[in-house]
Coordinates of C-alpha atoms in Angstrom, one line a residue:
M1 CA 11.1 24.1 -6.3
T2 CA 14.4 21.4 -5.2
D3 CA 13.9 18.4 -6.5
A4 CA 13.3 15.1 -3.8
F5 CA 15.3 11.9 -4.6
I6 CA 14.6 8.7 -3.7
Y7 CA 18.7 7.0 -2.2
D8 CA 17.1 3.9 -1.0
H9 CA 13.7 1.1 0.4
V10 CA 13.5 -1.6 2.6
R11 CA 10.4 -3.4 3.7
T12 CA 9.8 -6.5 5.6
P13 CA 9.2 -9.4 4.6
R14 CA 4.7 -9.8 5.1
G15 CA 4.0 -12.1 7.6
R16 CA -0.3 -13.6 7.8
G17 CA -1.9 -11.0 10.1
K18 CA -2.7 -14.2 12.2
P19 CA -1.6 -15.3 16.2
N20 CA -0.2 -18.6 13.7
G21 CA 1.9 -16.0 11.6
S22 CA 5.4 -15.4 12.1
L23 CA 5.5 -11.8 13.1
H24 CA 3.3 -12.3 15.5
E25 CA 5.8 -12.6 18.4
I26 CA 7.1 -9.0 16.5
T27 CA 5.4 -5.7 18.3
S28 CA 5.0 -2.7 15.8
I29 CA 7.4 -1.1 17.2
E30 CA 9.7 -3.9 16.9
L31 CA 8.8 -3.8 13.1
A32 CA 9.5 0.1 13.0
T33 CA 12.7 0.1 14.6
Q34 CA 14.4 -2.8 12.2
V35 CA 13.5 -1.3 9.2
L36 CA 14.9 1.8 10.6
R37 CA 18.4 0.1 11.3
A38 CA 18.3 -1.2 8.1
I39 CA 18.3 1.9 5.8
R40 CA 20.5 3.6 8.4
D41 CA 23.5 1.0 8.1
R42 CA 22.7 -0.2 4.4
N43 CA 24.0 3.7 4.0
G44 CA 26.5 4.1 6.7
L45 CA 24.0 7.1 7.3
D46 CA 24.8 9.3 9.8
T47 CA 21.1 9.8 11.5
S48 CA 21.8 13.1 12.8
R49 CA 21.2 14.5 9.1
V50 CA 18.2 13.0 9.5
D51 CA 15.4 16.0 10.1
D52 CA 12.0 13.8 9.9
V53 CA 10.9 10.5 10.3
V54 CA 7.2 9.8 8.9
L55 CA 5.6 6.8 9.1
G56 CA 2.4 6.1 8.1
C57 CA 0.1 3.7 10.7
V58 CA -3.7 3.0 10.4
T59 CA -4.7 2.2 13.2
P60 CA -2.4 3.9 15.9
I61 CA -3.9 2.5 19.7
G62 CA -2.5 0.6 21.8
E63 CA 1.7 -0.8 20.9
Q64 CA 1.1 1.2 17.6
G65 CA -0.2 4.4 19.3
A66 CA 1.5 7.4 20.5
N67 CA 2.9 8.3 17.5
I68 CA 4.9 5.3 16.9
A69 CA 7.6 7.2 14.6
R70 CA 9.4 9.0 17.0
V71 CA 9.0 6.1 19.7
A72 CA 10.7 4.2 16.6
T73 CA 13.8 6.5 16.1
L74 CA 14.7 6.3 19.8
N75 CA 14.3 2.3 19.7
A76 CA 16.4 1.9 16.6
D77 CA 19.4 4.2 18.3
Y78 CA 18.9 7.5 16.0
A79 CA 20.5 10.4 17.1
I80 CA 18.2 12.6 19.9
N81 CA 17.6 15.4 17.9
V82 CA 15.9 13.2 14.5
P83 CA 11.6 14.3 15.5
G84 CA 8.8 11.7 14.3
K85 CA 5.8 12.1 13.0
Q86 CA 2.6 9.3 12.4
L87 CA -0.2 9.8 9.8
N88 CA -3.2 8.1 8.6
R89 CA -4.6 8.1 5.5
F90 CA -5.8 4.6 5.9
C91 CA -4.7 2.7 3.0
A92 CA -2.3 4.8 1.5
S93 CA -1.1 6.0 5.1
G94 CA 2.8 4.4 3.6
L95 CA 2.9 6.3 0.5
E96 CA 0.8 9.3 2.2
A97 CA 4.0 9.5 4.2
V98 CA 6.8 9.4 1.3
N99 CA 4.7 12.0 -0.4
T100 CA 4.8 14.3 3.2
A101 CA 8.7 13.7 3.5
A102 CA 9.0 14.6 -0.3
A103 CA 6.9 17.7 0.0
Q104 CA 9.4 18.9 3.0
I105 CA 11.9 18.3 1.0
M106 CA 10.6 19.9 -2.4
A107 CA 9.7 23.3 -0.4
G108 CA 13.3 23.2 1.1
Q109 CA 12.1 22.8 4.5
S110 CA 14.4 19.6 5.1
D111 CA 17.3 18.2 3.3
L112 CA 17.0 14.6 4.5
C113 CA 13.7 12.5 5.4
I114 CA 12.9 8.5 5.8
G115 CA 9.1 7.9 4.9
G116 CA 7.6 4.7 5.3
G117 CA 5.1 2.7 7.0
V118 CA 4.0 0.1 10.2
E119 CA 0.9 -2.4 11.0
S120 CA 0.9 -5.2 12.9
L121 CA -2.4 -6.8 11.8
S122 CA -2.3 -10.2 14.0
R123 CA -1.4 -7.7 17.6
V124 CA -3.5 -4.8 16.3
S125 CA -6.7 -5.6 14.6
M126 CA -7.9 -3.6 12.3
G127 CA -11.5 -1.2 13.5
S128 CA -10.1 -1.5 16.3
D129 CA -9.9 2.7 16.7
G130 CA -13.4 3.0 16.2
G131 CA -14.3 6.4 14.5
A132 CA -17.5 8.1 14.0
W133 CA -17.7 7.0 10.4
A134 CA -18.9 3.2 11.3
A135 CA -19.8 3.8 14.7
D136 CA -21.9 6.8 15.2
P137 CA -25.7 5.9 13.5
Q138 CA -26.0 9.9 12.7
V139 CA -23.0 10.0 10.9
A140 CA -23.0 6.5 9.2
H141 CA -26.5 7.4 7.9
R142 CA -25.4 10.9 6.2
T143 CA -22.7 9.7 4.6
R144 CA -24.3 6.6 3.6
Y145 CA -21.4 4.4 5.4
I146 CA -21.1 0.7 4.2
P147 CA -18.2 -1.9 4.9
Q148 CA -15.1 -1.8 2.4
G149 CA -16.5 -5.2 1.4
I150 CA -19.9 -4.2 0.3
S151 CA -18.1 -1.4 -1.5
A152 CA -16.1 -3.6 -3.7
D153 CA -19.5 -5.5 -4.6
L154 CA -20.8 -2.5 -5.4
L155 CA -18.1 -1.7 -7.7
A156 CA -18.0 -4.8 -9.4
T157 CA -21.8 -4.7 -9.9
L158 CA -21.8 -1.1 -11.4
Y159 CA -19.1 -1.2 -13.7
G160 CA -19.8 -5.4 -15.0
I161 CA -16.9 -6.9 -13.2
S162 CA -17.4 -11.1 -13.0
R163 CA -16.5 -13.3 -10.4
Q164 CA -15.1 -15.0 -13.0
A165 CA -13.4 -12.4 -14.2
A166 CA -11.9 -11.3 -10.6
D167 CA -10.8 -14.8 -9.9
A168 CA -8.7 -15.0 -13.0
F169 CA -7.1 -12.0 -11.7
A170 CA -6.1 -13.1 -8.5
V171 CA -4.7 -16.5 -9.8
E172 CA -2.4 -14.3 -11.8
S173 CA -1.4 -11.9 -9.4
Q174 CA -0.4 -15.9 -7.4
R175 CA 1.6 -16.5 -10.5
R176 CA 3.3 -13.0 -10.7
A177 CA 4.3 -13.0 -6.7
A178 CA 5.5 -16.9 -7.1
R179 CA 7.7 -16.1 -9.9
A180 CA 8.7 -12.5 -8.7
W181 CA 10.2 -14.7 -5.5
E182 CA 11.5 -17.6 -7.6
Q183 CA 13.9 -14.8 -9.3
G184 CA 14.8 -12.8 -6.7
L185 CA 13.8 -9.8 -8.0
F186 CA 12.7 -8.7 -4.1
S187 CA 15.8 -10.2 -2.4
R188 CA 17.5 -6.4 -2.8
S189 CA 14.8 -4.7 -0.8
I190 CA 13.9 -7.4 1.6
V191 CA 15.2 -6.7 5.6
P192 CA 14.3 -10.5 7.3
V193 CA 12.9 -9.9 10.6
V194 CA 15.0 -11.2 13.7
D195 CA 14.1 -12.0 17.2
Q196 CA 15.9 -10.5 20.8
L197 CA 19.0 -12.9 20.2
G198 CA 18.6 -11.7 16.6
M199 CA 17.8 -15.4 14.8
T200 CA 16.0 -14.7 11.8
V201 CA 11.7 -15.2 12.4
L202 CA 11.2 -14.1 8.3
D203 CA 12.9 -13.5 5.0
R204 CA 9.9 -14.4 3.0
D205 CA 6.4 -13.9 2.4
E206 CA 4.6 -15.8 4.0
Y207 CA 0.8 -15.4 2.7
M208 CA 1.4 -16.7 -1.1
R209 CA -0.7 -19.5 -2.5
P210 CA 0.7 -20.4 -5.7
A211 CA -0.9 -23.5 -6.4
T212 CA -4.0 -21.5 -6.6
T213 CA -6.4 -22.4 -8.5
A214 CA -9.7 -20.4 -10.8
E215 CA -11.3 -23.5 -10.0
E216 CA -10.8 -23.2 -6.0
L217 CA -11.9 -20.1 -6.3
A218 CA -14.8 -20.9 -7.8
G219 CA -15.6 -22.7 -4.4
L220 CA -15.4 -20.0 -2.7
K221 CA -18.6 -18.3 -0.9
P222 CA -19.1 -14.9 -1.3
S223 CA -17.6 -13.0 1.8
F224 CA -19.9 -10.1 2.4
E225 CA -23.0 -11.5 1.1
R226 CA -25.1 -12.3 4.1
M227 CA -23.3 -9.0 5.9
G228 CA -24.7 -7.1 3.2
E229 CA -28.1 -8.7 3.6
D230 CA -28.3 -9.4 7.2
F231 CA -27.3 -5.6 8.1
A232 CA -28.9 -4.0 4.7
F233 CA -25.2 -2.4 4.0
D234 CA -26.9 -3.6 0.4
A235 CA -29.7 -1.9 0.8
I236 CA -27.9 1.3 1.8
A237 CA -25.7 0.7 -1.2
L238 CA -28.6 0.9 -3.6
Q239 CA -29.6 4.0 -2.0
R240 CA -27.2 5.7 -2.6
Y241 CA -26.9 3.7 -6.6
P242 CA -30.7 2.8 -7.8
E243 CA -29.1 2.2 -10.6
V244 CA -28.1 -0.6 -10.1
E245 CA -30.8 -3.5 -8.9
R246 CA -29.0 -5.8 -6.9
I247 CA -26.0 -6.3 -5.8
D248 CA -23.7 -9.4 -7.6
H249 CA -21.3 -9.9 -4.3
I250 CA -17.8 -11.4 -6.0
H251 CA -15.5 -10.8 -4.0
H252 CA -13.8 -13.6 -1.1
A253 CA -10.8 -14.2 0.6
G254 CA -9.0 -15.5 -2.5
N255 CA -9.5 -12.4 -4.5
S256 CA -9.2 -9.7 -1.9
S257 CA -6.0 -8.8 -0.3
G258 CA -4.7 -10.6 2.7
I259 CA -4.5 -9.4 5.8
V260 CA -0.6 -9.5 7.1
D261 CA 2.2 -7.3 8.9
G262 CA 5.2 -5.5 7.9
A263 CA 6.8 -2.4 7.7
A264 CA 8.8 -0.1 4.8
A265 CA 11.0 2.6 5.0
T266 CA 12.4 4.9 2.3
L267 CA 15.6 7.2 2.3
I268 CA 14.4 10.7 0.6
G269 CA 16.3 13.7 0.3
N270 CA 18.1 16.6 -2.5
R271 CA 20.7 16.8 -4.6
E272 CA 22.9 18.1 -2.1
I273 CA 22.3 16.1 1.4
G274 CA 23.3 12.9 -1.0
K275 CA 26.3 14.3 -2.6
A276 CA 27.7 15.5 1.1
L277 CA 26.6 11.9 2.5
G278 CA 28.1 9.9 -0.9
L279 CA 24.4 8.9 -1.6
K280 CA 23.5 7.4 -4.7
P281 CA 19.8 8.7 -6.3
R282 CA 17.8 5.8 -7.7
A283 CA 14.8 7.6 -8.4
R284 CA 13.0 11.3 -8.3
I285 CA 9.8 12.1 -7.0
V286 CA 8.1 14.0 -10.0
G287 CA 4.9 14.5 -8.6
F288 CA 1.8 13.2 -6.2
A289 CA -2.1 14.0 -5.3
S290 CA -4.9 12.7 -3.3
T291 CA -8.3 13.0 -3.6
G292 CA -11.8 12.5 -2.5
T293 CA -14.3 10.3 -4.2
E294 CA -17.9 9.3 -3.1
P295 CA -17.6 7.2 -0.2
T296 CA -20.3 4.8 -0.2
I297 CA -18.2 3.3 -3.2
M298 CA -15.8 4.1 -1.7
L299 CA -12.9 2.5 -3.4
T300 CA -13.1 4.0 -6.7
G301 CA -9.9 6.5 -5.8
P302 CA -7.0 5.4 -7.4
A303 CA -8.1 6.4 -11.5
P304 CA -9.5 10.6 -10.1
A305 CA -6.1 10.7 -8.1
T306 CA -4.0 9.1 -11.4
E307 CA -5.6 12.1 -13.5
K308 CA -5.2 14.8 -11.4
V309 CA -1.5 13.8 -10.2
L310 CA -0.7 13.5 -14.4
K311 CA -2.3 16.7 -15.2
R312 CA -0.2 18.3 -12.1
C313 CA 3.2 16.8 -14.1
G314 CA 2.2 17.9 -17.3
M315 CA 1.8 13.8 -18.1
K316 CA -0.2 11.9 -20.0
I317 CA -1.0 7.7 -19.2
G318 CA 1.2 6.7 -22.3
D319 CA 4.2 8.2 -20.6
I320 CA 3.4 5.6 -17.3
D321 CA 5.6 2.7 -18.0
L322 CA 5.0 0.6 -15.2
F323 CA 1.6 0.8 -12.8
E324 CA 1.3 0.0 -9.0
V325 CA -1.9 -0.2 -8.2
N326 CA -2.7 -1.6 -4.8
E327 CA -4.9 -4.6 -4.6
A328 CA -7.4 -3.9 -1.6
F329 CA -9.8 -6.3 -4.0
A330 CA -9.5 -7.7 -7.6
A331 CA -12.0 -5.2 -9.2
V332 CA -10.6 -2.7 -7.7
V333 CA -7.6 -2.8 -10.0
I334 CA -10.0 -3.8 -12.8
R335 CA -11.6 -1.1 -12.6
F336 CA -8.3 1.5 -12.9
M337 CA -7.4 -0.4 -15.7
Q338 CA -10.5 0.4 -17.2
A339 CA -11.1 3.5 -16.6
L340 CA -7.5 4.7 -18.1
D341 CA -7.5 1.9 -21.0
V342 CA -4.3 0.7 -19.3
A343 CA -2.7 -3.1 -19.8
P344 CA -2.5 -5.8 -18.0
D345 CA 1.2 -6.3 -18.9
K346 CA 1.8 -3.1 -17.1
V347 CA 0.4 -3.4 -13.8
N348 CA 1.8 -5.1 -10.6
V349 CA 3.7 -7.1 -13.0
N350 CA 5.3 -9.1 -9.2
G351 CA 1.9 -9.5 -8.2
G352 CA -0.2 -7.5 -5.5
A353 CA -1.9 -7.7 -2.3
I354 CA -3.8 -10.4 -3.0
A355 CA -0.8 -12.7 -3.2
L356 CA 1.4 -10.6 -1.2
G357 CA -1.1 -8.9 1.7
H358 CA -2.1 -6.0 2.6
P359 CA 0.3 -4.8 5.9
L360 CA -2.2 -1.2 5.8
G361 CA 0.2 1.2 6.7
A362 CA 3.0 0.0 5.3
T363 CA 1.7 -1.2 1.9
G364 CA 1.7 2.1 0.0
A365 CA 5.9 2.2 0.5
M366 CA 6.3 -1.4 0.0
I367 CA 4.8 -0.9 -3.5
L368 CA 7.0 2.2 -4.3
G369 CA 9.6 0.1 -3.5
T370 CA 8.8 -2.3 -5.5
A371 CA 8.4 -0.3 -8.8
I372 CA 12.0 1.7 -8.3
D373 CA 13.3 -2.0 -7.9
E374 CA 11.4 -2.9 -11.1
L375 CA 12.5 0.2 -13.5
E376 CA 15.9 -0.4 -12.7
R377 CA 15.4 -4.2 -13.8
R378 CA 13.6 -3.2 -16.8
N379 CA 15.8 -0.1 -17.3
L380 CA 12.5 2.0 -17.7
R381 CA 11.5 5.3 -16.6
T382 CA 8.6 5.9 -15.4
A383 CA 6.3 4.3 -12.6
L384 CA 3.3 5.4 -11.1
I385 CA 2.1 3.9 -7.4
T386 CA -2.0 4.7 -6.7
L387 CA -3.9 3.0 -4.0
C388 CA -7.6 3.0 -3.2
V389 CA -8.5 4.8 0.2
G390 CA -11.3 4.2 2.8
A391 CA -13.7 6.8 3.1
G392 CA -13.6 7.5 -0.4
M393 CA -10.5 8.5 -1.1
G394 CA -7.6 7.9 -3.7
T395 CA -3.5 8.5 -3.2
A396 CA -1.1 8.9 -6.4
T397 CA 2.4 8.8 -7.3
I398 CA 4.9 9.4 -9.9
I399 CA 8.2 8.6 -9.7
E400 CA 11.1 8.4 -12.9
R401 CA 14.5 6.2 -12.4
V402 CA 17.5 8.2 -12.2

């Protein structure tokens, strides 16, 4: 099997995913275009040597539809021979895109690929693409569908995660993210987003609220309690988990991931193409895995996906120096640490989606890049990146610094 090396990665700042967010005027195709141009220009890349561009996008409709990966390569003035494909594994789409690109290289069917993702939640609303899982009554009944926020509260209830623990985790995420920006830890990877005149629109993650306190969070009302009661989603959850007496609704806007816009791109290739193009490898993709989990609770996937990829790679949890676990909800990461006995000081050391935001299709590629930068800064060797996924899945990737 051919080794797949990561030669570079870039991401946009995350803009608030609302009409008043700084990136609202920038279309999804333009976000993807700008990271593709950046990865090309930073590396003096002859784009005719790129075998494929793979981009994750969770809501591929409207301006994000019609294979945004291929259209972005054309819009970024890549060579005409460069193909592109869009994929959707819900919140893990960006990481799955990197894994797919790496798989092509490992199999010897590609030499150089770009994997990444894009999502503009301020322009294309989450869930606007519909789908039978939630919209078809027969399917929803058969799968015991409940909204993800109810799943997060069910997860917290089932595993004894308190509102206080979730809020404390959220405050720490804000603190770590603010410190990372103060120390310039994201500067190597950030590509400022510009408008049609070339003027900078955003050069810094704007969702952060570094002054957040536990006392402030304690005053927020749970986001999903009324939904659970009024639409009987709590009752559906309890049918599936009768050992739970009632759902303790602990999640709210302050301890859940932020809705944001953004894009990311990762340059991946074999050793020979790197030498030919004068590229220096930064990390090697050791292995990756995805798995299915029980779909009602939905958000437990990071632990079994991690166990699966560790087994596949002949490694143990103690072999991993740093973890990036997407902060879809505070309980997701807390449960991951519980399940695998991982120390908090190894997880999301520069904050996560609670502080920075979660641009769905791009997040996985973004946190992969964060892990690479931090391995280099700390002179550590290995990192594991994982995300929970809608409909009950998990994806995990192990990288090794070169």
